């Protein structure tokens, strides 16, 4: 039984296979490879993209999906997370896709070895399927030539599970990663750190902008997010005609993370990331539910 808690659960060969399968699924109508499989989604935090993308991916491959809404489950009556999970596993799903505010939850459930656990975002620690779909988007855009490319991750890096997973996966894949953030949003890291966006614009091939995660802040770090935007919002005026790819995992806070005009600019790949997310998640489900069991 294989789990996906973070991308380091996958070997280099498995990541290469995922990229190959995602590309294949994007270009060919997929066959119903998972038609006898059942997945359960269990999202303790809100989601637009990840939950629906997993559901679309599973259904495109013929799998069935059941969603348990924790806000209407017996968790509300005091049932523990482990008991909720064990009871779902008693129904013999082939995998549980979980999002949770605690960093350690996916590993805790995976270690129970009851079904394949797929991390759909945990705390500020890991969002591996986002990192993998972003890797696919980069490989597709640069036609495989990503070694040595430089990416700046910009914004609320400290709170971001997308950034944590991206840093681990992108450095492993040979990209140079720079961190750009105001001091309160900067994590401990040996990577190059900048507090001014202007200082990296001539060094980078890619910018990954991140949402300011107000819900994870215990204190108000900025009085005024317009002030934050003046320094860190990705705008056409800032990028000028530089050939820089702009990514964002979503949800985008318009005109704080990325301005309206930049979201319509062909250099901005936000919706391509969402589209690619379905194909990468199809590849991930195939790997976990089919390939790793043979
Ligand atoms: N990128 C991402 O995780 O989006 P959702 O929170 O909408 O799933």
mmCIF file of C-alpha atoms and ligand atoms in Angstrom:
data_model
loop_
_atom_site.group_PDB
_atom_site.id
_atom_site.type_symbol
_atom_site.label_atom_id
_atom_site.label_comp_id
_atom_site.label_asym_id
_atom_site.label_seq_id
_atom_site.Cartn_x
_atom_site.Cartn_y
_atom_site.Cartn_z
ATOM 1 C CA UNK A 1 0.000 0.000 0.000
ATOM 2 C CA UNK A 2 1.514 3.356 -1.000
ATOM 3 C CA UNK A 3 0.545 6.750 0.403
ATOM 4 C CA UNK A 4 1.160 10.322 -0.713
ATOM 5 C CA UNK A 5 1.901 12.441 2.344
ATOM 6 C CA UNK A 6 4.572 14.498 0.589
ATOM 7 C CA UNK A 7 6.307 14.234 -2.768
ATOM 8 C CA UNK A 8 9.317 12.597 -1.100
ATOM 9 C CA UNK A 9 7.079 9.508 -0.814
ATOM 10 C CA UNK A 10 7.687 9.124 -4.566
ATOM 11 C CA UNK A 11 10.936 7.931 -6.141
ATOM 12 C CA UNK A 12 12.514 9.825 -9.055
ATOM 13 C CA UNK A 13 11.214 7.085 -11.373
ATOM 14 C CA UNK A 14 7.689 7.462 -10.002
ATOM 15 C CA UNK A 15 7.807 11.250 -10.523
ATOM 16 C CA UNK A 16 9.003 10.701 -14.105
ATOM 17 C CA UNK A 17 6.111 8.226 -14.587
ATOM 18 C CA UNK A 18 3.634 10.767 -13.184
ATOM 19 C CA UNK A 19 4.826 13.442 -15.620
ATOM 20 C CA UNK A 20 4.594 10.954 -18.492
ATOM 21 C CA UNK A 21 1.092 9.784 -17.521
ATOM 22 C CA UNK A 22 -0.211 13.323 -16.895
ATOM 23 C CA UNK A 23 0.942 14.335 -20.388
ATOM 24 C CA UNK A 24 -0.659 11.231 -21.880
ATOM 25 C CA UNK A 25 -3.953 11.856 -20.058
ATOM 26 C CA UNK A 26 -3.920 15.440 -21.362
ATOM 27 C CA UNK A 27 -3.559 14.368 -24.980
ATOM 28 C CA UNK A 28 -5.576 11.128 -25.128
ATOM 29 C CA UNK A 29 -9.057 10.380 -23.894
ATOM 30 C CA UNK A 30 -8.379 8.164 -20.879
ATOM 31 C CA UNK A 31 -9.771 4.690 -20.521
ATOM 32 C CA UNK A 32 -11.627 3.705 -17.352
ATOM 33 C CA UNK A 33 -8.541 2.383 -15.592
ATOM 34 C CA UNK A 34 -10.021 2.732 -12.086
ATOM 35 C CA UNK A 35 -13.600 1.643 -12.769
ATOM 36 C CA UNK A 36 -13.757 -0.761 -9.801
ATOM 37 C CA UNK A 37 -12.123 1.686 -7.348
ATOM 38 C CA UNK A 38 -13.743 3.792 -4.644
ATOM 39 C CA UNK A 39 -12.302 6.966 -3.120
ATOM 40 C CA UNK A 40 -13.495 8.958 -0.131
ATOM 41 C CA UNK A 41 -12.756 12.675 0.170
ATOM 42 C CA UNK A 42 -12.515 14.084 3.684
ATOM 43 C CA UNK A 43 -11.859 17.834 3.699
ATOM 44 C CA UNK A 44 -11.648 19.492 7.114
ATOM 45 C CA UNK A 45 -10.748 22.803 5.418
ATOM 46 C CA UNK A 46 -12.367 24.650 2.524
ATOM 47 C CA UNK A 47 -11.356 23.856 -1.036
ATOM 48 C CA UNK A 48 -12.466 24.823 -4.521
ATOM 49 C CA UNK A 49 -9.726 23.404 -6.731
ATOM 50 C CA UNK A 50 -8.213 20.404 -4.969
ATOM 51 C CA UNK A 51 -11.403 18.634 -3.978
ATOM 52 C CA UNK A 52 -13.174 19.109 -7.306
ATOM 53 C CA UNK A 53 -9.991 18.331 -9.250
ATOM 54 C CA UNK A 54 -9.560 15.013 -7.407
ATOM 55 C CA UNK A 55 -13.214 14.188 -7.994
ATOM 56 C CA UNK A 56 -13.001 15.015 -11.700
ATOM 57 C CA UNK A 57 -9.741 13.056 -12.010
ATOM 58 C CA UNK A 58 -11.215 10.006 -10.281
ATOM 59 C CA UNK A 59 -14.394 10.099 -12.392
ATOM 60 C CA UNK A 60 -12.461 10.569 -15.643
ATOM 61 C CA UNK A 61 -10.744 7.277 -14.789
ATOM 62 C CA UNK A 62 -14.033 5.570 -13.922
ATOM 63 C CA UNK A 63 -13.637 5.522 -10.118
ATOM 64 C CA UNK A 64 -16.481 6.271 -7.714
ATOM 65 C CA UNK A 65 -16.123 9.082 -5.185
ATOM 66 C CA UNK A 66 -17.922 9.566 -1.882
ATOM 67 C CA UNK A 67 -17.533 12.838 0.005
ATOM 68 C CA UNK A 68 -17.874 13.074 3.767
ATOM 69 C CA UNK A 69 -18.466 16.646 4.924
ATOM 70 C CA UNK A 70 -16.847 16.826 8.388
ATOM 71 C CA UNK A 71 -19.043 19.773 9.362
ATOM 72 C CA UNK A 72 -22.067 17.447 9.077
ATOM 73 C CA UNK A 73 -20.389 14.272 10.318
ATOM 74 C CA UNK A 74 -20.243 12.653 13.743
ATOM 75 C CA UNK A 75 -16.997 14.557 14.301
ATOM 76 C CA UNK A 76 -19.484 17.208 15.428
ATOM 77 C CA UNK A 77 -20.644 14.783 18.155
ATOM 78 C CA UNK A 78 -17.097 14.274 19.387
ATOM 79 C CA UNK A 79 -15.944 11.301 17.313
ATOM 80 C CA UNK A 80 -12.149 11.369 17.032
ATOM 81 C CA UNK A 81 -10.364 11.792 13.716
ATOM 82 C CA UNK A 82 -8.867 8.300 13.999
ATOM 83 C CA UNK A 83 -12.304 6.783 14.671
ATOM 84 C CA UNK A 84 -13.861 8.685 11.764
ATOM 85 C CA UNK A 85 -11.069 7.415 9.512
ATOM 86 C CA UNK A 86 -11.292 3.814 10.818
ATOM 87 C CA UNK A 87 -15.046 3.759 10.230
ATOM 88 C CA UNK A 88 -14.618 5.015 6.665
ATOM 89 C CA UNK A 89 -11.915 2.393 6.107
ATOM 90 C CA UNK A 90 -14.325 -0.320 7.316
ATOM 91 C CA UNK A 91 -16.269 0.421 4.113
ATOM 92 C CA UNK A 92 -13.228 -0.731 2.098
ATOM 93 C CA UNK A 93 -12.366 2.354 0.041
ATOM 94 C CA UNK A 94 -9.268 2.160 -2.140
ATOM 95 C CA UNK A 95 -8.074 5.504 -0.826
ATOM 96 C CA UNK A 96 -8.942 8.451 1.393
ATOM 97 C CA UNK A 97 -8.085 11.962 0.229
ATOM 98 C CA UNK A 98 -7.679 14.208 3.241
ATOM 99 C CA UNK A 99 -7.226 17.922 3.889
ATOM 100 C CA UNK A 100 -6.595 19.001 7.479
ATOM 101 C CA UNK A 101 -5.258 21.994 9.386
ATOM 102 C CA UNK A 102 -2.706 19.887 11.298
ATOM 103 C CA UNK A 103 0.650 19.191 9.599
ATOM 104 C CA UNK A 104 0.844 15.617 10.925
ATOM 105 C CA UNK A 105 -2.657 14.330 10.138
ATOM 106 C CA UNK A 106 -2.010 12.629 6.772
ATOM 107 C CA UNK A 107 1.055 10.796 8.167
ATOM 108 C CA UNK A 108 -0.863 9.769 11.294
ATOM 109 C CA UNK A 109 -3.629 8.230 9.181
ATOM 110 C CA UNK A 110 -1.201 6.695 6.681
ATOM 111 C CA UNK A 111 0.639 4.975 9.542
ATOM 112 C CA UNK A 112 -2.617 3.217 10.485
ATOM 113 C CA UNK A 113 -2.117 1.272 7.184
ATOM 114 C CA UNK A 114 -5.851 0.852 6.586
ATOM 115 C CA UNK A 115 -6.103 2.390 3.110
ATOM 116 C CA UNK A 116 -4.012 4.533 0.804
ATOM 117 C CA UNK A 117 -3.905 8.079 2.212
ATOM 118 C CA UNK A 118 -3.556 11.007 -0.154
ATOM 119 C CA UNK A 119 -2.653 14.398 1.321
ATOM 120 C CA UNK A 120 -4.778 17.160 -0.218
ATOM 121 C CA UNK A 121 -3.122 19.821 1.953
ATOM 122 C CA UNK A 122 -2.017 19.687 5.585
ATOM 123 C CA UNK A 123 -1.314 22.752 7.759
ATOM 124 C CA UNK A 124 1.634 24.717 6.448
ATOM 125 C CA UNK A 125 3.660 21.536 5.875
ATOM 126 C CA UNK A 126 2.657 19.904 2.620
ATOM 127 C CA UNK A 127 0.427 20.084 -0.433
ATOM 128 C CA UNK A 128 2.159 17.524 -2.621
ATOM 129 C CA UNK A 129 -0.372 17.284 -5.435
ATOM 130 C CA UNK A 130 -0.127 21.065 -5.930
ATOM 131 C CA UNK A 131 3.676 20.837 -6.146
ATOM 132 C CA UNK A 132 3.432 17.964 -8.632
ATOM 133 C CA UNK A 133 0.881 19.734 -10.839
ATOM 134 C CA UNK A 134 3.056 22.854 -10.776
ATOM 135 C CA UNK A 135 6.066 20.734 -11.763
ATOM 136 C CA UNK A 136 4.008 19.330 -14.661
ATOM 137 C CA UNK A 137 3.075 22.875 -15.731
ATOM 138 C CA UNK A 138 6.750 23.904 -15.721
ATOM 139 C CA UNK A 139 7.925 20.778 -17.565
ATOM 140 C CA UNK A 140 5.203 21.337 -20.172
ATOM 141 C CA UNK A 141 6.009 25.039 -20.598
ATOM 142 C CA UNK A 142 9.799 24.621 -20.803
ATOM 143 C CA UNK A 143 9.519 21.440 -22.891
ATOM 144 C CA UNK A 144 11.256 19.398 -20.195
ATOM 145 C CA UNK A 145 14.183 21.802 -19.816
ATOM 146 C CA UNK A 146 13.699 22.872 -16.184
ATOM 147 C CA UNK A 147 17.151 22.095 -14.706
ATOM 148 C CA UNK A 148 18.800 25.358 -13.638
ATOM 149 C CA UNK A 149 15.687 27.487 -14.086
ATOM 150 C CA UNK A 150 15.162 30.013 -11.291
ATOM 151 C CA UNK A 151 11.865 30.437 -9.500
ATOM 152 C CA UNK A 152 10.995 33.134 -6.972
ATOM 153 C CA UNK A 153 8.339 32.172 -4.438
ATOM 154 C CA UNK A 154 6.686 35.433 -3.409
ATOM 155 C CA UNK A 155 4.394 36.249 -0.511
ATOM 156 C CA UNK A 156 3.236 34.503 2.637
ATOM 157 C CA UNK A 157 5.780 31.680 2.451
ATOM 158 C CA UNK A 158 5.783 30.949 6.187
ATOM 159 C CA UNK A 159 2.113 29.934 6.250
ATOM 160 C CA UNK A 160 2.109 28.177 2.903
ATOM 161 C CA UNK A 161 1.990 24.403 2.495
ATOM 162 C CA UNK A 162 2.187 25.033 -1.254
ATOM 163 C CA UNK A 163 5.536 26.776 -0.743
ATOM 164 C CA UNK A 164 6.838 24.039 1.609
ATOM 165 C CA UNK A 165 6.080 21.274 -0.862
ATOM 166 C CA UNK A 166 7.259 23.334 -3.851
ATOM 167 C CA UNK A 167 10.597 24.112 -2.192
ATOM 168 C CA UNK A 168 11.249 20.407 -1.478
ATOM 169 C CA UNK A 169 10.184 19.204 -4.940
ATOM 170 C CA UNK A 170 11.656 22.000 -7.069
ATOM 171 C CA UNK A 171 15.089 21.922 -5.409
ATOM 172 C CA UNK A 172 15.098 18.126 -5.846
ATOM 173 C CA UNK A 173 14.316 18.625 -9.561
ATOM 174 C CA UNK A 174 17.278 20.998 -10.011
ATOM 175 C CA UNK A 175 15.546 24.386 -9.988
ATOM 176 C CA UNK A 176 17.036 27.347 -8.139
ATOM 177 C CA UNK A 177 14.538 28.625 -5.598
ATOM 178 C CA UNK A 178 14.572 32.207 -4.252
ATOM 179 C CA UNK A 179 12.296 33.395 -1.464
ATOM 180 C CA UNK A 180 10.754 36.874 -1.597
ATOM 181 C CA UNK A 181 8.708 38.040 1.376
ATOM 182 C CA UNK A 182 8.435 40.654 4.072
ATOM 183 C CA UNK A 183 10.090 39.541 7.290
ATOM 184 C CA UNK A 184 6.904 38.274 9.023
ATOM 185 C CA UNK A 185 6.161 35.969 6.053
ATOM 186 C CA UNK A 186 9.707 34.590 5.637
ATOM 187 C CA UNK A 187 10.457 31.074 6.986
ATOM 188 C CA UNK A 188 13.776 29.814 8.360
ATOM 189 C CA UNK A 189 15.635 28.626 5.271
ATOM 190 C CA UNK A 190 19.080 28.291 3.747
ATOM 191 C CA UNK A 191 17.661 29.424 0.383
ATOM 192 C CA UNK A 192 18.454 32.954 -0.865
ATOM 193 C CA UNK A 193 16.057 35.441 0.750
ATOM 194 C CA UNK A 194 14.920 38.836 -0.519
ATOM 195 C CA UNK A 195 12.491 41.349 0.862
ATOM 196 C CA UNK A 196 12.132 43.341 -2.388
ATOM 197 C CA UNK A 197 10.499 41.877 -5.495
ATOM 198 C CA UNK A 198 12.441 44.327 -7.694
ATOM 199 C CA UNK A 199 15.727 42.694 -6.588
ATOM 200 C CA UNK A 200 14.862 39.361 -8.256
ATOM 201 C CA UNK A 201 13.014 40.340 -11.437
ATOM 202 C CA UNK A 202 16.134 40.153 -13.600
ATOM 203 C CA UNK A 203 17.214 36.820 -12.095
ATOM 204 C CA UNK A 204 14.106 34.669 -12.475
ATOM 205 C CA UNK A 205 12.354 32.559 -15.109
ATOM 206 C CA UNK A 206 9.295 31.921 -12.947
ATOM 207 C CA UNK A 207 7.403 33.701 -10.175
ATOM 208 C CA UNK A 208 5.093 31.756 -7.882
ATOM 209 C CA UNK A 209 2.848 34.226 -6.094
ATOM 210 C CA UNK A 210 1.105 33.096 -2.900
ATOM 211 C CA UNK A 211 -2.023 34.182 -1.108
ATOM 212 C CA UNK A 212 -1.691 36.054 2.164
ATOM 213 C CA UNK A 213 -3.251 33.506 4.541
ATOM 214 C CA UNK A 214 -5.087 35.680 7.012
ATOM 215 C CA UNK A 215 -6.793 32.641 8.578
ATOM 216 C CA UNK A 216 -3.454 31.162 9.722
ATOM 217 C CA UNK A 217 -2.110 34.333 11.335
ATOM 218 C CA UNK A 218 -2.459 34.540 15.093
ATOM 219 C CA UNK A 219 -1.807 38.286 15.068
ATOM 220 C CA UNK A 220 -2.390 40.954 12.428
ATOM 221 C CA UNK A 221 0.950 41.222 10.623
ATOM 222 C CA UNK A 222 -0.012 44.011 8.232
ATOM 223 C CA UNK A 223 -2.381 46.839 9.066
ATOM 224 C CA UNK A 224 -3.131 47.495 5.446
ATOM 225 C CA UNK A 225 -2.976 44.906 2.639
ATOM 226 C CA UNK A 226 -2.833 47.684 0.047
ATOM 227 C CA UNK A 227 0.586 48.484 1.482
ATOM 228 C CA UNK A 228 1.570 44.818 1.084
ATOM 229 C CA UNK A 229 0.244 44.868 -2.501
ATOM 230 C CA UNK A 230 2.255 47.989 -3.376
ATOM 231 C CA UNK A 231 5.409 45.992 -2.717
ATOM 232 C CA UNK A 232 4.506 42.423 -3.712
ATOM 233 C CA UNK A 233 1.577 42.407 -6.138
ATOM 234 C CA UNK A 234 2.598 40.929 -9.517
ATOM 235 C CA UNK A 235 1.710 43.585 -12.069
ATOM 236 C CA UNK A 236 2.435 44.190 -15.735
ATOM 237 C CA UNK A 237 4.131 47.465 -14.739
ATOM 238 C CA UNK A 238 6.571 45.481 -12.588
ATOM 239 C CA UNK A 239 7.243 42.665 -15.049
ATOM 240 C CA UNK A 240 7.392 44.949 -18.133
ATOM 241 C CA UNK A 241 8.241 42.721 -21.137
ATOM 242 C CA UNK A 242 10.313 40.226 -19.156
ATOM 243 C CA UNK A 243 9.758 36.606 -20.172
ATOM 244 C CA UNK A 244 8.673 35.427 -16.719
ATOM 245 C CA UNK A 245 6.093 32.698 -16.159
ATOM 246 C CA UNK A 246 3.623 33.575 -13.385
ATOM 247 C CA UNK A 247 2.092 30.834 -11.240
ATOM 248 C CA UNK A 248 -0.318 30.961 -8.324
ATOM 249 C CA UNK A 249 -1.955 27.952 -6.615
ATOM 250 C CA UNK A 250 -5.219 29.826 -6.010
ATOM 251 C CA UNK A 251 -7.347 31.220 -4.624
ATOM 252 C CA UNK A 252 -5.887 34.477 -5.958
ATOM 253 C CA UNK A 253 -6.546 37.632 -3.994
ATOM 254 C CA UNK A 254 -6.973 39.925 -6.979
ATOM 255 C CA UNK A 255 -4.898 43.100 -6.942
ATOM 256 C CA UNK A 256 -3.129 41.966 -3.752
ATOM 257 C CA UNK A 257 -1.295 38.857 -5.038
ATOM 258 C CA UNK A 258 -1.655 39.430 -8.813
ATOM 259 C CA UNK A 259 -3.354 42.354 -10.562
ATOM 260 C CA UNK A 260 -6.364 41.929 -12.866
ATOM 261 C CA UNK A 261 -4.397 42.772 -16.020
ATOM 262 C CA UNK A 262 -1.643 40.278 -15.194
ATOM 263 C CA UNK A 263 -4.216 37.532 -14.613
ATOM 264 C CA UNK A 264 -5.270 38.059 -18.256
ATOM 265 C CA UNK A 265 -1.664 38.143 -19.502
ATOM 266 C CA UNK A 266 -0.500 35.033 -21.428
ATOM 267 C CA UNK A 267 2.501 34.752 -19.096
ATOM 268 C CA UNK A 268 0.126 33.990 -16.228
ATOM 269 C CA UNK A 269 -0.693 30.255 -16.036
ATOM 270 C CA UNK A 270 -3.179 30.137 -13.162
ATOM 271 C CA UNK A 271 -5.922 28.367 -15.120
ATOM 272 C CA UNK A 272 -3.399 26.133 -16.896
ATOM 273 C CA UNK A 273 -2.310 24.993 -13.432
ATOM 274 C CA UNK A 274 -5.921 24.137 -12.591
ATOM 275 C CA UNK A 275 -6.375 22.245 -15.878
ATOM 276 C CA UNK A 276 -3.088 20.383 -15.387
ATOM 277 C CA UNK A 277 -4.129 19.551 -11.839
ATOM 278 C CA UNK A 278 -6.769 17.161 -13.130
ATOM 279 C CA UNK A 279 -4.266 15.309 -15.359
ATOM 280 C CA UNK A 280 -1.613 15.147 -12.631
ATOM 281 C CA UNK A 281 -4.156 13.874 -10.100
ATOM 282 C CA UNK A 282 -5.316 11.241 -12.606
ATOM 283 C CA UNK A 283 -1.678 10.140 -12.851
ATOM 284 C CA UNK A 284 -1.334 10.131 -9.046
ATOM 285 C CA UNK A 285 -4.490 8.038 -8.581
ATOM 286 C CA UNK A 286 -3.310 5.584 -11.240
ATOM 287 C CA UNK A 287 0.062 5.265 -9.509
ATOM 288 C CA UNK A 288 -1.332 4.805 -5.995
ATOM 289 C CA UNK A 289 -4.379 2.665 -6.748
ATOM 290 C CA UNK A 290 -3.120 0.608 -9.672
ATOM 291 C CA UNK A 291 0.605 0.681 -10.440
ATOM 292 C CA UNK A 292 1.926 0.446 -6.859
ATOM 293 C CA UNK A 293 -0.360 -2.547 -6.179
ATOM 294 C CA UNK A 294 0.967 -4.676 -9.067
HETATM 295 N N1 LIG B 1 -4.654 25.324 -4.631
HETATM 296 C C1 LIG B 1 -5.566 24.897 -3.725
HETATM 297 O O1 LIG B 1 -5.255 24.087 -2.834
HETATM 298 O O2 LIG B 1 -6.809 25.414 -3.880
HETATM 299 P P1 LIG B 1 -8.076 25.003 -2.985
HETATM 300 O O3 LIG B 1 -7.785 25.452 -1.574
HETATM 301 O O4 LIG B 1 -9.250 25.695 -3.591
HETATM 302 O O5 LIG B 1 -8.189 23.501 -3.030
#
